[in-house]
Short mmCIF file of C-alpha atoms in Angstrom, two decimals:
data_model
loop_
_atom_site.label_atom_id
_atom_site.label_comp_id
_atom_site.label_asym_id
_atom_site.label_seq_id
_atom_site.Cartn_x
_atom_site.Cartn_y
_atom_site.Cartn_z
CA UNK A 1 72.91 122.49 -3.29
CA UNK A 2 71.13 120.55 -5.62
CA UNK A 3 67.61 120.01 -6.99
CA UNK A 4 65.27 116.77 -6.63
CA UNK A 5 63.14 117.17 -9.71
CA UNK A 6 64.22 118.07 -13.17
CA UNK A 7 61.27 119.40 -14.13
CA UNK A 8 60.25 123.35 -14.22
CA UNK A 9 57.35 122.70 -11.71
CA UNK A 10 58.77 120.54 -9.60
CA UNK A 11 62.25 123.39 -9.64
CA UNK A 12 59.50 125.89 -9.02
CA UNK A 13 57.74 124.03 -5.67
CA UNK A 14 61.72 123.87 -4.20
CA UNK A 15 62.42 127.47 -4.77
CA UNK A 16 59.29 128.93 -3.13
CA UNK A 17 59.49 125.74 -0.15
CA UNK A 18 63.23 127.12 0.72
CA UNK A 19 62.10 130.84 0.72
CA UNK A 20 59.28 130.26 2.96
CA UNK A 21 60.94 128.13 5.16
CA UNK A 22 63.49 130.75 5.30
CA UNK A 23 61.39 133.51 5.71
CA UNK A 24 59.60 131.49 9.06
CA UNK A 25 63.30 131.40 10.23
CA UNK A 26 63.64 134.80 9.95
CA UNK A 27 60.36 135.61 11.64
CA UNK A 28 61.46 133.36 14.80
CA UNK A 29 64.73 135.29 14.65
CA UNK A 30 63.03 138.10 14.80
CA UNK A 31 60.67 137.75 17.64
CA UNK A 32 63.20 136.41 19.76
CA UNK A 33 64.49 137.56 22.83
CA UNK A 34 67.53 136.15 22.18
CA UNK A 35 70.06 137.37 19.67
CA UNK A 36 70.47 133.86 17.39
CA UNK A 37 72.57 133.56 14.92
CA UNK A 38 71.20 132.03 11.50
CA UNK A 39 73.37 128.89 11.94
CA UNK A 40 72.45 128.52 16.03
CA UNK A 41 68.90 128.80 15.09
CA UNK A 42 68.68 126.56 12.72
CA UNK A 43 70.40 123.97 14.17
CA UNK A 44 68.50 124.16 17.80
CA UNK A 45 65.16 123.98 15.27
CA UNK A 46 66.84 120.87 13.81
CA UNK A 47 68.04 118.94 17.12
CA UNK A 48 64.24 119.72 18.21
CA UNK A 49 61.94 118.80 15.86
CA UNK A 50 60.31 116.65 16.95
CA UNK A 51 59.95 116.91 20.53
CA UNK A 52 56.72 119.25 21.59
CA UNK A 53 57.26 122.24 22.75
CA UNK A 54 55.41 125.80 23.09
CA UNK A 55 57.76 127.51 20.63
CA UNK A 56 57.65 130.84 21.81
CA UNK A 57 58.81 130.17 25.33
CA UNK A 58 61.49 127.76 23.44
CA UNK A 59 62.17 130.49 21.27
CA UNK A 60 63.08 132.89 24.55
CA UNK A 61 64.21 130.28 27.04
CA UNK A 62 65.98 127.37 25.00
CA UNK A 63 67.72 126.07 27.75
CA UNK A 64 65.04 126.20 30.53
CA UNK A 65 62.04 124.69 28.66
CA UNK A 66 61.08 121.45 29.18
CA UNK A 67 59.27 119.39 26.52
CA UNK A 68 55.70 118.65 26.80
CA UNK A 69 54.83 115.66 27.16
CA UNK A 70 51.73 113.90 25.53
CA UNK A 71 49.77 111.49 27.69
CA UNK A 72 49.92 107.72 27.21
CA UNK A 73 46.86 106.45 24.98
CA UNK A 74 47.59 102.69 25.17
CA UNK A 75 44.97 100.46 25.92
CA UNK A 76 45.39 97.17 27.25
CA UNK A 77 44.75 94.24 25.16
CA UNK A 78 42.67 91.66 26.22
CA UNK A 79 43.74 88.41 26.19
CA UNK A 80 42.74 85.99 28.62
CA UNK A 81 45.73 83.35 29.22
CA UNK A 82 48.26 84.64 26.82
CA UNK A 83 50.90 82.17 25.83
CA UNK A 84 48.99 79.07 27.18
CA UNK A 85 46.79 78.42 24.19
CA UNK A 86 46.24 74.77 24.39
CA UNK A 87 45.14 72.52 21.57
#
């Protein structure tokens, strides 16, 4: 692959950001009840990013858990009449 930065420090911060990422990998596959691949792994972390989960049931039980998810915090705004402003 290639590098963002030219620089020594900024070649530095992409080395050790790749190992550790791989070394959390390898800690999932690990602790897994599951037998992942490298590849499967990866890509099931990829396709769920971003949806909340509890990672080590996900981790055990891709398939079966659900996401989690976060209650609504809208509030209503309030306007009085909205779209008949008169002048």
């Amino acid at each position: 692959k290639t590098f963002v930065g030219t620089s020594e420090n900024a070649l530095y911060i992409q080395i050790w950001t790749a190992l550790i990422a791989m070394l959390l990998i390898k800690f999932l596959q690990f602790k897994s009840k599951i037998s992942w691949s490298l590849s499967n792994l990866i890509a099931f972390l990829r396709w769920n990013l971003f949806t909340y989960r509890n990672l080590w049931e996900w981790i055990d039980k891709p398939f079966e858990t659900k996401p989690i998810v976060p209650e609504s915090v809208q509030y209503p705004l309030p306007f009085k009449g909205f779209g008949q402003h008169r002048l």
